[in-house]
Amino acid sequence: MIFNPIVMDNWSRKPYFEHYLNNVRCTYSMTVNIDITLLLSELKNKGIKLYPALIHMITTVVNRHSEFRTCFDSQGRLGYWDSLSPSFTIFHEDDKTFSSIWTSYSEKFNDFYNRYLDDMKMYGSVKQFIAKANEPPNTFPISSIPWVSFTSFNLNVYNEGTFLLPIFTIGKYFLQDKKILLPISGQFHHAVCDGYHASMLYNELQLRADTCEEWLSNN
């Protein structure tokens, strides 16, 4: 867990960062339907849960790009983490509340999946907003709304607009043209990433779903 401070005068993004943080503070959201037809089939064959597979997909792509790992640290310094881990919500069916759990990321899916299962076994029934304590600073949020498919989703974070990490929300998958599609919404800060970066993220998520046979078997 290494935080790399950015030297502003050496950063090519400096004018964009200053504009979208100081002049026109701006976040934006984008929702894309990801084809998970093959992914669902592979998960069913292997007896693997969908939610952790999606969490791993998103985290893997996020960790490939420093734009999505850029934020302010506890000292107010701007920089980027060498790696992020996911902090995700789980739903309690009995009282319709949710809790937040984090799991340490591993590029190897099987390692991450086992950590996820261990965390769910230990903290999955804990009825607290933060079910697993001691969350490290290098996490980003993922949540799921599996009861409805949406074409757009927007979050409004009232913290003076300085939360720079992406926030992801997963919707309900649906059948269209013989494909199973899953809406994934991302909330991004324009100070650190543009439409190009978000587009590349979604293209890589689709590629990740299309090549799931490879990484699901990655030991």
Short mmCIF file of N, CA and C in Angstrom, two decimals, residues 122-207:
data_model
loop_
_atom_site.label_atom_id
_atom_site.label_comp_id
_atom_site.label_asym_id
_atom_site.label_seq_id
_atom_site.Cartn_x
_atom_site.Cartn_y
_atom_site.Cartn_z
N MET A 122 -17.40 -14.26 7.94
CA MET A 122 -17.11 -13.62 9.21
C MET A 122 -17.96 -12.38 9.45
N TYR A 123 -18.23 -11.60 8.39
CA TYR A 123 -18.87 -10.31 8.58
C TYR A 123 -20.22 -10.17 7.86
N GLY A 124 -20.60 -11.19 7.08
CA GLY A 124 -21.81 -11.07 6.26
C GLY A 124 -23.09 -10.87 7.04
N SER A 125 -23.14 -11.33 8.28
CA SER A 125 -24.36 -11.19 9.08
C SER A 125 -24.26 -10.08 10.12
N VAL A 126 -23.19 -9.31 10.08
CA VAL A 126 -23.01 -8.22 11.05
C VAL A 126 -23.92 -7.06 10.64
N LYS A 127 -24.82 -6.67 11.52
CA LYS A 127 -25.79 -5.61 11.22
C LYS A 127 -25.24 -4.25 11.64
N GLN A 128 -24.24 -3.79 10.93
CA GLN A 128 -23.69 -2.46 11.14
C GLN A 128 -23.40 -1.85 9.78
N PHE A 129 -23.41 -0.53 9.74
CA PHE A 129 -23.09 0.14 8.47
C PHE A 129 -21.69 -0.27 8.00
N ILE A 130 -20.72 -0.23 8.91
CA ILE A 130 -19.37 -0.72 8.64
C ILE A 130 -19.24 -2.08 9.32
N ALA A 131 -19.40 -3.15 8.56
CA ALA A 131 -19.39 -4.49 9.15
C ALA A 131 -17.98 -4.98 9.45
N LYS A 132 -17.03 -4.56 8.65
CA LYS A 132 -15.64 -4.98 8.83
C LYS A 132 -14.81 -3.74 9.13
N ALA A 133 -14.23 -3.69 10.30
CA ALA A 133 -13.50 -2.50 10.74
C ALA A 133 -12.12 -2.43 10.08
N ASN A 134 -11.43 -1.33 10.39
CA ASN A 134 -10.04 -1.12 9.95
C ASN A 134 -9.90 -1.09 8.44
N GLU A 135 -10.85 -0.45 7.78
CA GLU A 135 -10.75 -0.32 6.33
C GLU A 135 -9.54 0.55 5.97
N PRO A 136 -8.67 0.08 5.10
CA PRO A 136 -7.50 0.87 4.73
C PRO A 136 -7.89 2.06 3.86
N PRO A 137 -7.00 3.04 3.74
CA PRO A 137 -7.34 4.23 2.96
C PRO A 137 -7.39 3.99 1.46
N ASN A 138 -6.79 2.92 0.98
CA ASN A 138 -6.74 2.67 -0.46
C ASN A 138 -7.87 1.75 -0.91
N THR A 139 -9.10 2.16 -0.61
CA THR A 139 -10.27 1.43 -1.08
C THR A 139 -11.18 2.38 -1.88
N PHE A 140 -12.02 1.79 -2.73
CA PHE A 140 -13.02 2.56 -3.47
C PHE A 140 -14.34 1.81 -3.41
N PRO A 141 -15.48 2.52 -3.51
CA PRO A 141 -16.78 1.88 -3.26
C PRO A 141 -17.44 1.24 -4.49
N ILE A 142 -18.05 0.09 -4.22
CA ILE A 142 -18.88 -0.61 -5.20
C ILE A 142 -20.17 -1.02 -4.49
N SER A 143 -21.29 -0.83 -5.15
CA SER A 143 -22.56 -1.27 -4.57
C SER A 143 -23.40 -1.93 -5.66
N SER A 144 -24.46 -2.60 -5.23
CA SER A 144 -25.31 -3.33 -6.16
C SER A 144 -26.78 -3.04 -5.88
N ILE A 145 -27.53 -2.83 -6.96
CA ILE A 145 -28.99 -2.68 -6.87
C ILE A 145 -29.58 -3.77 -7.79
N PRO A 146 -29.62 -5.02 -7.32
CA PRO A 146 -29.97 -6.14 -8.19
C PRO A 146 -31.46 -6.31 -8.44
N TRP A 147 -32.27 -5.35 -8.00
CA TRP A 147 -33.73 -5.47 -8.13
C TRP A 147 -34.27 -4.71 -9.34
N VAL A 148 -33.43 -3.91 -10.00
CA VAL A 148 -33.92 -3.11 -11.11
C VAL A 148 -32.80 -2.86 -12.11
N SER A 149 -33.16 -2.88 -13.39
CA SER A 149 -32.22 -2.48 -14.43
C SER A 149 -32.40 -0.99 -14.69
N PHE A 150 -31.32 -0.28 -14.78
CA PHE A 150 -31.42 1.17 -15.00
C PHE A 150 -30.59 1.58 -16.21
N THR A 151 -31.01 2.67 -16.83
CA THR A 151 -30.28 3.20 -17.98
C THR A 151 -29.32 4.31 -17.57
N SER A 152 -29.50 4.83 -16.36
CA SER A 152 -28.56 5.81 -15.82
C SER A 152 -28.68 5.80 -14.30
N PHE A 153 -27.63 6.26 -13.65
CA PHE A 153 -27.62 6.30 -12.19
C PHE A 153 -26.64 7.39 -11.79
N ASN A 154 -27.07 8.27 -10.89
CA ASN A 154 -26.22 9.39 -10.50
C ASN A 154 -26.18 9.51 -8.99
N LEU A 155 -24.97 9.67 -8.46
CA LEU A 155 -24.77 9.90 -7.04
C LEU A 155 -24.39 11.35 -6.81
N ASN A 156 -24.82 11.90 -5.70
CA ASN A 156 -24.45 13.27 -5.34
C ASN A 156 -23.71 13.22 -4.01
N VAL A 157 -22.39 13.39 -4.08
CA VAL A 157 -21.54 13.31 -2.90
C VAL A 157 -21.27 14.73 -2.39
N TYR A 158 -21.78 15.05 -1.22
CA TYR A 158 -21.65 16.40 -0.68
C TYR A 158 -20.48 16.47 0.29
N ASN A 159 -19.28 16.48 -0.27
CA ASN A 159 -18.08 16.63 0.56
C ASN A 159 -17.19 17.72 -0.02
N GLU A 160 -17.82 18.77 -0.54
CA GLU A 160 -17.14 19.87 -1.20
C GLU A 160 -16.54 19.44 -2.54
N GLY A 161 -16.95 18.29 -3.05
CA GLY A 161 -16.54 17.87 -4.37
C GLY A 161 -15.08 17.49 -4.49
N THR A 162 -14.51 16.97 -3.41
CA THR A 162 -13.09 16.61 -3.44
C THR A 162 -12.86 15.11 -3.36
N PHE A 163 -13.92 14.31 -3.45
CA PHE A 163 -13.76 12.86 -3.50
C PHE A 163 -13.45 12.49 -4.95
N LEU A 164 -12.24 12.05 -5.21
CA LEU A 164 -11.76 11.88 -6.58
C LEU A 164 -11.83 10.45 -7.11
N LEU A 165 -11.96 9.47 -6.22
CA LEU A 165 -11.98 8.08 -6.66
C LEU A 165 -13.32 7.73 -7.32
N PRO A 166 -13.33 6.75 -8.20
CA PRO A 166 -14.60 6.35 -8.83
C PRO A 166 -15.50 5.60 -7.86
N ILE A 167 -16.80 5.66 -8.14
CA ILE A 167 -17.81 4.93 -7.37
C ILE A 167 -18.64 4.14 -8.38
N PHE A 168 -18.83 2.86 -8.13
CA PHE A 168 -19.55 2.01 -9.08
C PHE A 168 -20.82 1.44 -8.47
N THR A 169 -21.87 1.37 -9.31
CA THR A 169 -23.14 0.78 -8.91
C THR A 169 -23.57 -0.21 -9.98
N ILE A 170 -23.86 -1.43 -9.56
CA ILE A 170 -24.24 -2.51 -10.47
C ILE A 170 -25.75 -2.71 -10.41
N GLY A 171 -26.40 -2.83 -11.56
CA GLY A 171 -27.84 -3.03 -11.61
C GLY A 171 -28.22 -4.47 -11.90
N LYS A 172 -29.48 -4.68 -12.22
CA LYS A 172 -30.02 -6.01 -12.50
C LYS A 172 -29.77 -6.37 -13.96
N TYR A 173 -29.26 -7.57 -14.20
CA TYR A 173 -29.03 -7.95 -15.60
C TYR A 173 -30.35 -8.34 -16.26
N PHE A 174 -30.36 -8.27 -17.60
CA PHE A 174 -31.58 -8.51 -18.35
C PHE A 174 -31.23 -9.12 -19.70
N LEU A 175 -32.21 -9.74 -20.32
CA LEU A 175 -32.03 -10.40 -21.61
C LEU A 175 -32.46 -9.47 -22.74
N GLN A 176 -31.58 -9.33 -23.73
CA GLN A 176 -31.90 -8.50 -24.89
C GLN A 176 -31.15 -9.06 -26.10
N ASP A 177 -31.89 -9.35 -27.17
CA ASP A 177 -31.29 -9.89 -28.40
C ASP A 177 -30.42 -11.12 -28.11
N LYS A 178 -30.93 -11.99 -27.27
CA LYS A 178 -30.26 -13.24 -26.91
C LYS A 178 -28.95 -13.03 -26.16
N LYS A 179 -28.74 -11.83 -25.63
CA LYS A 179 -27.58 -11.53 -24.81
C LYS A 179 -28.03 -11.14 -23.41
N ILE A 180 -27.24 -11.49 -22.42
CA ILE A 180 -27.52 -11.08 -21.04
C ILE A 180 -26.67 -9.85 -20.75
N LEU A 181 -27.35 -8.74 -20.52
CA LEU A 181 -26.68 -7.46 -20.34
C LEU A 181 -26.79 -6.99 -18.89
N LEU A 182 -25.73 -6.36 -18.41
CA LEU A 182 -25.68 -5.89 -17.03
C LEU A 182 -25.32 -4.41 -17.00
N PRO A 183 -26.19 -3.54 -16.46
CA PRO A 183 -25.84 -2.12 -16.36
C PRO A 183 -24.84 -1.87 -15.22
N ILE A 184 -23.76 -1.20 -15.53
CA ILE A 184 -22.78 -0.79 -14.54
C ILE A 184 -22.61 0.72 -14.65
N SER A 185 -22.88 1.42 -13.55
CA SER A 185 -22.75 2.87 -13.52
C SER A 185 -21.48 3.26 -12.79
N GLY A 186 -20.77 4.22 -13.35
CA GLY A 186 -19.57 4.75 -12.70
C GLY A 186 -19.72 6.24 -12.47
N GLN A 187 -19.33 6.67 -11.29
CA GLN A 187 -19.30 8.09 -10.96
C GLN A 187 -17.83 8.52 -10.96
N PHE A 188 -17.50 9.54 -11.73
CA PHE A 188 -16.12 9.94 -11.92
C PHE A 188 -15.95 11.43 -11.64
N HIS A 189 -14.73 11.82 -11.26
CA HIS A 189 -14.42 13.23 -11.05
C HIS A 189 -13.64 13.73 -12.26
N HIS A 190 -14.16 14.81 -12.88
CA HIS A 190 -13.57 15.33 -14.11
C HIS A 190 -12.15 15.87 -13.87
N ALA A 191 -11.81 16.16 -12.63
CA ALA A 191 -10.48 16.70 -12.34
C ALA A 191 -9.40 15.67 -12.62
N VAL A 192 -9.72 14.39 -12.50
CA VAL A 192 -8.70 13.36 -12.66
C VAL A 192 -8.91 12.45 -13.86
N CYS A 193 -10.11 12.44 -14.43
CA CYS A 193 -10.33 11.60 -15.61
C CYS A 193 -11.43 12.17 -16.48
N ASP A 194 -11.30 11.96 -17.77
CA ASP A 194 -12.23 12.48 -18.76
C ASP A 194 -13.07 11.35 -19.36
N GLY A 195 -13.90 11.72 -20.32
CA GLY A 195 -14.73 10.73 -20.99
C GLY A 195 -13.92 9.64 -21.67
N TYR A 196 -12.74 10.01 -22.16
CA TYR A 196 -11.87 9.02 -22.79
C TYR A 196 -11.50 7.92 -21.79
N HIS A 197 -11.08 8.32 -20.61
CA HIS A 197 -10.64 7.35 -19.60
C HIS A 197 -11.81 6.45 -19.18
N ALA A 198 -12.98 7.05 -18.98
CA ALA A 198 -14.15 6.25 -18.60
C ALA A 198 -14.53 5.27 -19.71
N SER A 199 -14.42 5.73 -20.95
CA SER A 199 -14.74 4.85 -22.08
C SER A 199 -13.79 3.67 -22.14
N MET A 200 -12.51 3.94 -21.95
CA MET A 200 -11.53 2.85 -21.94
C MET A 200 -11.81 1.86 -20.81
N LEU A 201 -12.23 2.37 -19.67
CA LEU A 201 -12.55 1.49 -18.55
C LEU A 201 -13.68 0.53 -18.92
N TYR A 202 -14.74 1.05 -19.53
CA TYR A 202 -15.86 0.19 -19.88
C TYR A 202 -15.50 -0.78 -21.00
N ASN A 203 -14.69 -0.33 -21.95
CA ASN A 203 -14.24 -1.24 -23.01
C ASN A 203 -13.41 -2.38 -22.42
N GLU A 204 -12.58 -2.06 -21.43
CA GLU A 204 -11.77 -3.10 -20.79
C GLU A 204 -12.61 -4.01 -19.91
N LEU A 205 -13.67 -3.47 -19.30
CA LEU A 205 -14.59 -4.33 -18.55
C LEU A 205 -15.25 -5.34 -19.48
N GLN A 206 -15.67 -4.89 -20.67
CA GLN A 206 -16.27 -5.82 -21.62
C GLN A 206 -15.27 -6.87 -22.07
N LEU A 207 -14.03 -6.46 -22.33
CA LEU A 207 -13.00 -7.42 -22.71
C LEU A 207 -12.75 -8.42 -21.59
#
